[in-house]
XYZ file of C-alpha atoms in Angstrom:
608
model
C 45.067 -11.987 7.625
C 41.601 -13.071 8.572
C 38.006 -12.950 6.397
C 36.428 -9.427 7.918
C 40.107 -7.968 7.883
C 40.674 -8.681 4.211
C 36.918 -7.344 4.215
C 37.624 -3.982 5.356
C 40.885 -3.724 3.438
C 38.908 -4.061 0.092
C 36.708 -1.152 1.061
C 39.284 1.262 2.478
C 41.790 0.843 -0.895
C 37.707 1.473 -3.034
C 37.185 3.849 -2.024
C 40.354 5.772 -1.548
C 40.789 4.412 -5.917
C 37.778 6.798 -6.362
C 39.303 9.135 -4.256
C 41.855 9.665 -5.940
C 40.136 9.087 -9.155
C 37.617 11.949 -8.860
C 40.397 14.062 -7.806
C 42.590 13.383 -10.480
C 39.127 15.085 -12.710
C 39.455 18.195 -10.234
C 35.768 17.430 -8.627
C 36.896 17.069 -4.484
C 33.819 15.605 -1.393
C 33.946 18.485 0.240
C 31.088 20.973 -0.578
C 32.250 24.226 -1.912
C 30.248 27.116 -1.194
C 27.240 27.719 -3.260
C 28.057 29.409 -7.164
C 24.630 31.418 -7.824
C 23.189 33.258 -4.461
C 21.045 34.835 -7.131
C 19.195 33.011 -9.629
C 17.020 35.559 -11.545
C 14.181 35.130 -14.200
C 11.851 32.974 -14.805
C 11.299 29.221 -16.473
C 9.405 30.195 -19.646
C 8.278 27.501 -21.848
C 8.466 29.922 -25.277
C 12.592 29.824 -23.779
C 12.863 26.700 -21.289
C 16.309 26.232 -21.103
C 20.185 27.388 -22.843
C 22.897 25.174 -23.424
C 26.392 26.773 -23.771
C 29.142 24.572 -26.086
C 32.239 24.278 -24.154
C 34.563 25.842 -26.768
C 33.265 28.364 -28.557
C 30.545 29.854 -25.240
C 27.261 30.776 -27.518
C 23.752 29.913 -27.141
C 22.861 26.654 -29.588
C 19.436 25.956 -28.535
C 16.679 27.511 -27.544
C 13.499 25.206 -26.797
C 10.040 26.183 -28.660
C 6.272 26.033 -26.969
C 5.715 23.459 -29.112
C 6.626 20.815 -27.130
C 2.273 19.217 -26.838
C 0.266 17.375 -24.240
C 3.552 16.010 -23.246
C 3.195 17.643 -19.535
C 3.051 16.362 -15.941
C 2.889 19.101 -12.839
C 4.285 17.283 -10.037
C 3.075 19.301 -7.166
C -0.679 20.094 -7.632
C -0.827 19.507 -4.924
C 0.614 22.630 -3.572
C -1.005 25.338 -4.039
C 2.379 27.852 -5.092
C 4.337 24.930 -6.585
C 1.668 23.561 -8.744
C 1.220 25.539 -11.729
C 5.701 24.808 -12.582
C 5.336 21.883 -15.729
C 7.795 19.712 -16.921
C 7.626 18.862 -20.739
C 9.592 17.658 -23.633
C 11.399 19.903 -25.356
C 11.595 19.592 -29.667
C 13.112 15.610 -30.951
C 16.056 16.392 -32.393
C 16.866 19.787 -30.172
C 18.775 18.616 -27.545
C 22.506 17.012 -27.225
C 22.705 13.685 -25.530
C 24.184 13.075 -21.850
C 24.282 10.084 -19.745
C 22.947 9.561 -16.225
C 24.403 6.962 -15.585
C 25.166 5.271 -11.552
C 25.500 1.445 -9.810
C 21.632 -0.301 -9.665
C 20.551 1.553 -6.311
C 22.313 4.371 -6.260
C 19.227 6.526 -6.447
C 19.421 7.932 -10.174
C 15.254 7.805 -10.292
C 14.908 10.303 -7.358
C 17.630 12.380 -8.448
C 15.879 12.592 -12.242
C 13.128 13.704 -10.482
C 14.930 17.121 -9.664
C 16.463 16.925 -12.417
C 13.017 17.243 -14.142
C 11.686 19.787 -11.837
C 14.269 22.472 -11.672
C 15.074 22.618 -15.074
C 11.420 21.850 -16.797
C 12.156 19.085 -19.005
C 12.008 15.104 -19.449
C 14.766 13.237 -18.522
C 14.888 9.850 -20.122
C 16.489 6.305 -19.887
C 17.364 3.897 -22.033
C 16.438 0.852 -19.843
C 13.092 -0.427 -21.249
C 10.188 -0.942 -19.578
C 11.120 1.876 -16.739
C 9.058 3.570 -15.455
C 8.763 7.637 -15.434
C 10.029 9.396 -12.289
C 6.222 10.616 -11.796
C 4.036 8.816 -12.231
C 1.046 10.219 -11.476
C -1.234 11.330 -14.677
C 1.543 10.003 -17.021
C -0.594 7.556 -18.381
C 1.982 5.505 -20.275
C 2.720 8.746 -23.404
C 5.500 10.773 -22.373
C 6.735 8.314 -25.497
C 10.613 9.397 -23.978
C 11.217 5.155 -22.681
C 10.551 4.069 -26.182
C 12.334 6.307 -27.326
C 15.498 7.395 -25.549
C 17.430 8.457 -28.833
C 15.170 11.356 -29.335
C 16.780 14.718 -28.662
C 13.650 15.851 -26.931
C 14.684 14.864 -23.022
C 17.540 17.452 -21.266
C 19.169 13.557 -19.590
C 18.831 10.180 -20.194
C 19.429 7.479 -17.190
C 22.403 4.655 -17.977
C 22.851 1.895 -15.902
C 25.531 0.794 -18.762
C 26.993 -2.813 -18.340
C 26.385 -2.560 -14.221
C 22.811 -3.488 -15.040
C 21.488 -6.406 -13.257
C 24.843 -7.859 -11.904
C 24.776 -10.328 -9.719
C 28.492 -11.442 -10.353
C 31.958 -10.294 -10.680
C 32.264 -12.284 -14.149
C 28.390 -11.149 -15.290
C 30.023 -7.644 -14.953
C 32.752 -8.134 -17.605
C 30.903 -10.647 -19.674
C 28.833 -7.652 -20.307
C 31.094 -4.754 -20.564
C 32.166 -5.894 -23.818
C 29.798 -4.933 -25.396
C 28.988 -1.489 -23.621
C 32.292 0.068 -22.338
C 32.644 1.614 -25.875
C 28.834 3.947 -24.870
C 30.754 6.918 -23.303
C 31.979 7.071 -26.458
C 29.923 6.422 -29.599
C 26.238 7.296 -27.728
C 26.787 10.417 -25.214
C 29.979 11.831 -27.258
C 32.202 11.890 -23.576
C 29.240 13.642 -21.863
C 28.291 11.925 -18.559
C 27.190 12.566 -15.284
C 28.660 9.720 -12.620
C 25.956 9.233 -10.042
C 27.943 7.778 -6.951
C 26.592 6.150 -4.156
C 28.353 4.843 -1.117
C 28.821 1.312 -1.758
C 28.081 -0.215 1.260
C 24.229 1.345 1.392
C 23.724 0.133 -2.782
C 24.801 -3.400 -2.407
C 21.304 -3.616 0.245
C 19.579 -1.583 -1.994
C 20.672 -3.312 -5.397
C 19.833 -6.950 -3.718
C 16.585 -5.599 -2.780
C 15.732 -4.333 -5.970
C 17.361 -8.281 -8.004
C 15.202 -10.132 -5.493
C 11.811 -8.122 -4.634
C 12.029 -5.245 -7.391
C 11.923 -1.157 -6.693
C 9.173 -1.261 -3.821
C 9.337 -3.833 -1.984
C 12.232 -5.684 1.049
C 13.474 -8.650 1.320
C 13.420 -11.279 3.899
C 16.970 -11.250 5.993
C 18.263 -14.077 4.917
C 18.873 -12.513 1.211
C 21.883 -10.887 3.852
C 23.939 -14.031 4.700
C 25.453 -16.891 2.340
C 27.426 -17.644 -0.213
C 25.033 -15.963 -2.884
C 25.341 -12.350 -0.809
C 28.514 -12.784 -0.180
C 28.920 -13.662 -4.129
C 26.853 -10.783 -4.998
C 28.679 -8.500 -1.930
C 32.331 -8.671 -4.523
C 30.309 -8.396 -7.295
C 29.114 -5.497 -6.499
C 32.132 -3.656 -4.705
C 34.222 -4.405 -7.547
C 31.999 -3.416 -10.317
C 30.494 0.132 -8.664
C 34.113 0.914 -8.752
C 35.468 -0.548 -11.896
C 31.749 1.168 -13.338
C 32.938 4.405 -11.799
C 36.742 4.816 -12.526
C 36.022 4.058 -15.978
C 33.287 6.749 -16.902
C 35.419 9.612 -14.113
C 38.593 8.874 -16.686
C 36.330 8.910 -20.130
C 34.054 12.125 -19.532
C 35.351 15.260 -21.245
C 32.115 16.575 -20.864
C 30.235 16.206 -17.120
C 31.222 15.670 -13.403
C 31.273 13.377 -10.380
C 27.634 13.937 -7.847
C 26.509 12.062 -5.053
C 22.947 10.955 -3.336
C 24.496 12.069 0.418
C 24.813 15.913 -0.778
C 20.892 15.560 -1.953
C 20.377 14.205 0.940
C 21.643 17.028 3.434
C 21.828 21.157 3.064
C 23.523 20.728 -0.467
C 21.760 19.478 -1.986
C 20.779 23.087 -3.675
C 24.603 23.448 -4.437
C 24.846 19.820 -5.746
C 22.400 20.589 -8.181
C 23.887 23.993 -9.351
C 27.106 21.900 -9.706
C 25.372 19.367 -12.116
C 24.144 22.142 -14.756
C 27.078 23.939 -14.627
C 28.790 20.882 -15.863
C 26.306 20.321 -18.269
C 26.329 23.965 -19.137
C 23.014 25.025 -18.803
C 22.543 28.618 -17.834
C 22.291 29.156 -14.343
C 20.828 32.207 -15.204
C 17.471 30.437 -16.777
C 17.184 29.152 -13.312
C 14.274 29.402 -11.383
C 14.764 30.068 -7.350
C 11.423 29.350 -7.225
C 11.710 26.266 -8.808
C 14.407 25.408 -6.759
C 12.948 26.294 -3.025
C 9.419 24.014 -5.097
C 12.435 21.364 -5.371
C 13.895 21.045 -2.331
C 10.635 21.469 -0.090
C 8.944 18.232 -2.039
C 12.217 16.267 -2.937
C 11.534 13.438 -0.199
C 8.745 12.856 -1.478
C 9.633 10.873 -3.969
C 7.358 7.335 -5.402
C 10.506 5.020 -5.382
C 12.202 5.344 -2.629
C 12.071 1.688 -1.220
C 9.915 1.120 2.574
C 6.793 -0.577 3.349
C 3.345 -0.444 1.896
C 2.109 2.947 4.284
C 4.732 4.565 2.555
C 3.158 3.113 -1.402
C -0.473 3.567 -0.668
C -0.091 7.554 -0.081
C 0.297 7.345 -3.506
C -2.519 5.781 -4.724
C -5.552 7.408 -6.305
C -7.560 9.287 -2.947
C -10.155 8.178 -3.621
C -14.012 7.247 -0.942
C -16.260 6.134 -3.968
C -15.870 3.112 -6.351
C -16.794 4.456 -9.301
C -13.260 4.773 -10.943
C -11.999 1.305 -9.835
C -15.161 -0.989 -11.479
C -14.906 -2.040 -14.481
C -18.631 -3.610 -16.015
C -17.238 -6.676 -18.125
C -20.952 -7.324 -20.500
C -21.581 -4.150 -21.025
C -23.261 -5.127 -23.648
C -25.251 -8.590 -22.665
C -28.590 -7.061 -21.178
C -28.740 -9.397 -18.694
C -25.290 -9.725 -17.492
C -24.115 -5.832 -17.839
C -25.267 -4.988 -14.123
C -22.075 -7.212 -12.910
C -18.750 -5.170 -12.348
C -15.797 -5.913 -11.358
C -13.920 -4.329 -8.547
C -11.453 -3.607 -5.959
C -12.426 -4.648 -3.205
C -14.650 -2.408 -0.755
C -12.577 0.967 -0.296
C -9.402 1.571 -0.585
C -9.464 2.829 3.274
C -9.558 -1.020 3.891
C -6.743 -2.122 1.143
C -4.663 -5.102 3.177
C -8.149 -6.655 2.975
C -6.754 -9.938 1.773
C -4.775 -11.990 1.696
C -1.737 -13.004 -0.866
C -2.090 -15.943 -3.300
C -0.387 -16.892 -6.910
C -1.895 -18.092 -10.004
C 0.774 -19.666 -11.001
C 2.112 -20.785 -14.465
C 3.719 -21.432 -17.753
C 4.022 -18.719 -20.053
C 1.450 -19.475 -22.532
C -0.865 -21.601 -20.167
C -4.024 -19.218 -20.878
C -3.458 -17.589 -17.347
C -4.722 -13.662 -18.990
C -8.124 -15.912 -19.276
C -7.856 -17.451 -16.898
C -7.971 -14.349 -14.697
C -10.911 -12.938 -16.840
C -13.038 -16.493 -15.722
C -11.775 -16.013 -12.005
C -13.076 -12.049 -12.164
C -16.025 -12.500 -13.749
C -17.903 -15.429 -11.304
C -15.838 -13.373 -8.200
C -15.738 -9.712 -9.081
C -12.583 -8.737 -7.632
C -10.101 -8.021 -9.695
C -6.758 -9.889 -9.997
C -2.936 -8.792 -10.425
C -0.207 -9.008 -12.663
C 3.443 -9.014 -10.109
C 5.105 -7.948 -13.795
C 5.592 -4.908 -14.341
C 3.408 -3.176 -17.611
C 0.940 -6.102 -18.027
C -2.396 -5.201 -19.381
C -5.735 -6.078 -17.019
C -7.634 -8.961 -18.702
C -10.347 -7.496 -19.537
C -9.690 -4.632 -21.935
C -12.181 -1.927 -21.024
C -12.825 1.299 -23.500
C -12.403 4.318 -20.889
C -10.972 2.220 -18.088
C -7.288 2.800 -18.506
C -4.945 0.622 -16.057
C -4.348 4.208 -14.703
C -8.148 4.075 -13.171
C -7.384 -0.262 -12.057
C -5.055 0.480 -9.573
C -3.463 -3.089 -9.575
C -0.848 -2.928 -11.321
C 1.999 -0.425 -9.313
C 1.533 -2.089 -6.934
C 0.992 -6.178 -6.580
C 0.914 -6.283 -2.990
C -2.052 -4.062 -2.482
C -4.039 -6.703 -0.829
C -7.066 -5.869 -2.865
C -6.722 -8.099 -5.601
C -7.905 -12.219 -5.141
C -5.110 -13.389 -6.950
C -1.369 -12.130 -8.614
C -0.803 -14.042 -11.978
C 3.072 -14.652 -11.176
C 4.797 -17.570 -14.607
C 7.580 -16.940 -11.573
C 11.655 -18.144 -13.109
C 9.992 -18.868 -16.121
C 8.666 -15.775 -16.805
C 12.442 -15.160 -19.256
C 12.852 -15.713 -23.027
C 16.106 -16.633 -22.810
C 16.210 -20.652 -22.260
C 17.534 -22.199 -19.897
C 19.968 -20.850 -18.504
C 17.824 -17.698 -17.336
C 15.480 -19.920 -16.359
C 18.188 -21.453 -13.322
C 19.355 -17.850 -13.424
C 16.010 -16.144 -11.365
C 15.673 -19.435 -10.125
C 18.694 -19.940 -7.850
C 20.657 -17.049 -7.906
C 18.346 -14.728 -7.569
C 15.782 -16.168 -5.382
C 12.489 -17.070 -7.769
C 12.645 -20.510 -5.982
C 11.492 -19.341 -2.849
C 9.160 -17.710 -4.001
C 6.023 -19.484 -2.770
C 6.946 -18.772 0.626
C 8.731 -15.458 1.198
C 5.738 -13.691 -1.148
C 2.615 -16.148 -1.115
C 3.554 -17.790 2.395
C 3.283 -21.297 0.707
C -0.679 -20.183 -0.860
C -1.456 -20.642 -4.953
C -3.493 -22.118 -7.745
C -1.157 -23.944 -10.838
C -2.703 -24.059 -13.163
C -1.303 -26.161 -15.795
C -2.122 -26.472 -19.565
C -0.688 -29.378 -22.648
C 2.877 -28.762 -22.614
C 2.461 -29.663 -25.781
C 0.599 -26.271 -26.818
C 2.106 -24.493 -24.669
C 5.394 -25.317 -26.713
C 4.059 -23.703 -29.615
C 2.152 -19.809 -27.279
C 5.635 -19.372 -25.578
C 7.264 -19.755 -29.492
C 5.190 -16.825 -30.029
C 5.205 -15.138 -27.529
C 9.141 -15.299 -27.085
C 9.402 -13.773 -30.393
C 6.362 -12.245 -31.420
C 4.683 -11.203 -28.724
C 1.178 -11.203 -26.504
C -0.830 -11.413 -29.241
C 1.182 -11.858 -31.960
C 2.389 -14.206 -34.176
C 6.224 -15.908 -35.142
C 6.823 -16.696 -38.526
C 6.792 -20.397 -39.563
C 10.740 -20.958 -39.979
C 10.718 -20.537 -35.683
C 9.138 -23.830 -35.515
C 12.216 -25.461 -37.005
C 15.396 -26.310 -36.825
C 18.227 -26.218 -34.170
C 16.570 -22.950 -32.244
C 13.170 -24.574 -32.039
C 14.939 -28.155 -30.812
C 16.533 -25.995 -28.184
C 12.731 -24.160 -27.327
C 10.975 -27.751 -26.886
C 13.975 -29.103 -24.431
C 13.500 -26.025 -22.094
C 9.817 -25.990 -21.802
C 10.110 -29.412 -21.615
C 12.297 -29.131 -18.809
C 10.466 -25.969 -17.546
C 7.395 -26.737 -17.408
C 7.290 -29.646 -15.353
C 10.013 -29.033 -13.341
C 7.937 -25.364 -11.992
C 4.491 -27.321 -11.194
C 6.926 -30.067 -9.380
C 8.059 -27.213 -7.544
C 4.737 -25.553 -6.841
C 2.488 -29.611 -5.719
C 4.983 -30.286 -3.827
C 5.080 -27.143 -1.984
C 1.784 -25.515 -1.756
C -0.061 -25.662 1.817
C -3.657 -23.975 1.162
C -4.633 -23.784 -2.851
C -5.336 -26.218 -6.009
C -3.975 -26.939 -9.430
C -6.598 -26.758 -12.451
C -6.560 -27.339 -15.343
C -6.857 -25.420 -19.318
C -8.315 -27.733 -20.665
C -11.224 -28.593 -18.457
C -12.201 -24.889 -18.613
C -12.962 -24.896 -22.169
C -15.246 -28.052 -21.471
C -18.496 -28.409 -19.994
C -16.809 -29.368 -16.650
C -15.536 -25.424 -16.374
C -18.120 -24.410 -13.857
C -16.923 -27.750 -11.350
C -13.235 -26.190 -12.993
C -14.118 -22.689 -10.803
C -15.698 -24.109 -8.168
C -12.951 -26.243 -7.096
C -10.804 -23.085 -7.537
C -12.823 -20.938 -4.551
C -13.456 -23.425 -2.832
C -9.054 -23.343 -2.484
C -8.964 -20.366 -1.839
C -11.970 -20.583 0.509
C -13.925 -17.767 -1.129
C -16.756 -15.996 0.442
C -19.687 -15.950 0.610
C -20.803 -18.962 -1.043
C -22.458 -20.482 -2.852
C -20.935 -18.232 -5.141
C -23.666 -16.545 -7.222
C -24.865 -19.026 -10.182
C -25.586 -15.720 -12.466
C -22.656 -14.217 -11.537
C -21.279 -18.309 -13.364
C -23.418 -18.375 -16.180
C -22.552 -15.068 -16.983
C -19.037 -15.534 -17.472
C -19.461 -18.511 -18.818
C -21.651 -17.206 -22.018
C -18.776 -14.912 -22.502
C -15.409 -17.503 -22.074
C -14.609 -16.507 -25.469
C -13.322 -13.373 -25.753
C -10.983 -12.732 -27.602
C -9.534 -8.901 -25.135
C -5.568 -10.775 -25.731
C -6.072 -14.352 -27.389
C -3.226 -15.336 -30.842
C -5.320 -15.290 -33.317
C -4.434 -16.426 -36.830
C -2.661 -19.684 -35.844
C -1.955 -22.894 -37.994
C -1.900 -26.199 -36.310
C 1.877 -27.588 -36.321
C 3.023 -31.119 -36.081
C 5.210 -31.955 -33.134
C 9.077 -35.184 -33.963
C 8.441 -37.987 -32.669
C 11.977 -37.205 -30.086
C 10.034 -33.700 -29.226
C 6.701 -35.379 -28.399
C 8.923 -38.011 -26.258
C 10.101 -35.130 -23.929
C 6.639 -33.846 -23.074
C 5.974 -37.069 -22.947
C 8.021 -38.167 -20.183
C 8.060 -34.469 -18.627
C 3.455 -34.630 -18.357
C 4.444 -38.654 -16.497
C 6.891 -37.032 -14.055
C 4.008 -33.652 -12.821
C 2.055 -36.997 -13.120
C 2.968 -38.707 -10.438
C 3.285 -35.130 -8.476
C -0.544 -34.578 -8.465
C -1.286 -38.231 -7.537
C 1.250 -38.449 -4.526
C -0.276 -34.985 -3.001
C -3.629 -36.257 -4.384
C -4.822 -33.839 -6.527
C -6.815 -34.178 -9.307
C -4.242 -35.913 -12.485
C -4.405 -34.240 -15.969
C -6.385 -33.944 -18.806
C -4.930 -35.827 -21.006
C -7.658 -37.882 -22.536
C -7.876 -33.979 -24.364
C -4.247 -33.737 -25.376
C -3.952 -32.975 -28.545
C -1.016 -34.897 -29.202
C 0.348 -32.706 -32.320
C 1.052 -35.848 -34.605
C 0.901 -38.970 -31.942
C -2.425 -40.975 -33.612
C -1.505 -44.435 -30.834
C -2.960 -44.244 -27.874
C -0.176 -43.500 -25.032
C -0.401 -44.357 -21.674
C 0.920 -41.809 -18.825
């Protein structure tokens, strides 16, 4: 049997297995006629909904008006719909339900529809998962940090399918996740299914370029792609069958039905399976939902689509900060998004890349101070470099769309962003395609920030265990686990640096230690020269203000204690430094300022 025929046979078999499983539960793919022709009673805040138990069929909950200030108005631009709110229920007042799917099945879009129809927030068990409606949420919902609050109507849970790229990886994760339906949800679940031949493309895009963007055509051919197809074909079916066979309360719903004329019936069937009283569904809410269902913030499209959900303003006032407002001689200088929002996409995309712990956020502060233009970050939830009272993250407009073309340079740790060490570094680099980011995303434009790796390893360990500004305990810097971290940093710091040095066509390298000292202005001048920044010369007053205030502590880790390295550990770093130094010499770029390095206990003169 040929390879193509085997693939065709596998796809048909998968679909047949799913169909048989669904049929066994009494779930059919042919839509039935809507069960509810009339939907009276407007959904009120005081009595948001009523759940009826399967056995007793009696009311067990009335959600009261004490839903505090956590309110979203999803359709505020539509006069006939803008008065409908979405709120949280009282804590511990709702049973826990899973909305489970394979990644790429449209679960966030379905959450939007559930929220807007019921008026109750959904949640997510995935840390850092964005809210279904981004506009005006300001991160204050508290439902992604605590998915067990009992205040959300249903919770997104990809279970063991999250981040799957190999069949083996899924089976390993399944050992810990296979019992979730019982232990977490008491056999309650809604399974969202989408055509797996569409899902595999959405999943690959998500793995390689995130929630909004589209990977290059090269990502959909070759051995890695074939392996992913195999993983998704197996995992999509296995995950679905397990939930179909185990759910005692719930049903399966279908992405394709939400796209067409059967969307209302699919939503009614979903809520009916959850024992949500259909008499509380407001027909006006249903109408608004169906009218606005294609306006999802999270549908993958091009940049033009993303722009529709950026703040719309004709002025700079909401996109301007004054980083030195307490300094009478510097407070006039602003930092802002380049030009007007109508002229987004006006700047080329540049990477400011480094190993975590190299001082990249501090360096962004200085770049913003000298240029007057915001920097960006490709890392979700990364705070802006300068913390300013009264200037929220949402006002800057640069974190939700790092591809806006309105930031001068963007922070990108590439594959070194892992806290899990060597194995995850190689996975990101070669399986998820991070090694090709410099070409695909930045067109070989980059500025590489390098810091003494013998300082970086301590900062990295603090970040790994205690976050951006926290401090790890002393015992974290000794023992087998610490030795493992040292080996990883020594290798990955050099490997990352050499790859970028050898591939950058436009750009340069800059050094953290030089930015600390007397040569800081020269280092910044060199950076802007490499980026061909205009106008030139740089504003001397802005440079003075930037350097006068470069010791600000917005994101600096305080109360750090100095610690030595063992001889073998220092030798690992010396070898890494030597490798990077050779790479810099080959490019005829500036050399590492090793004379400024703290060798953490090695006091003899060393030649690099």
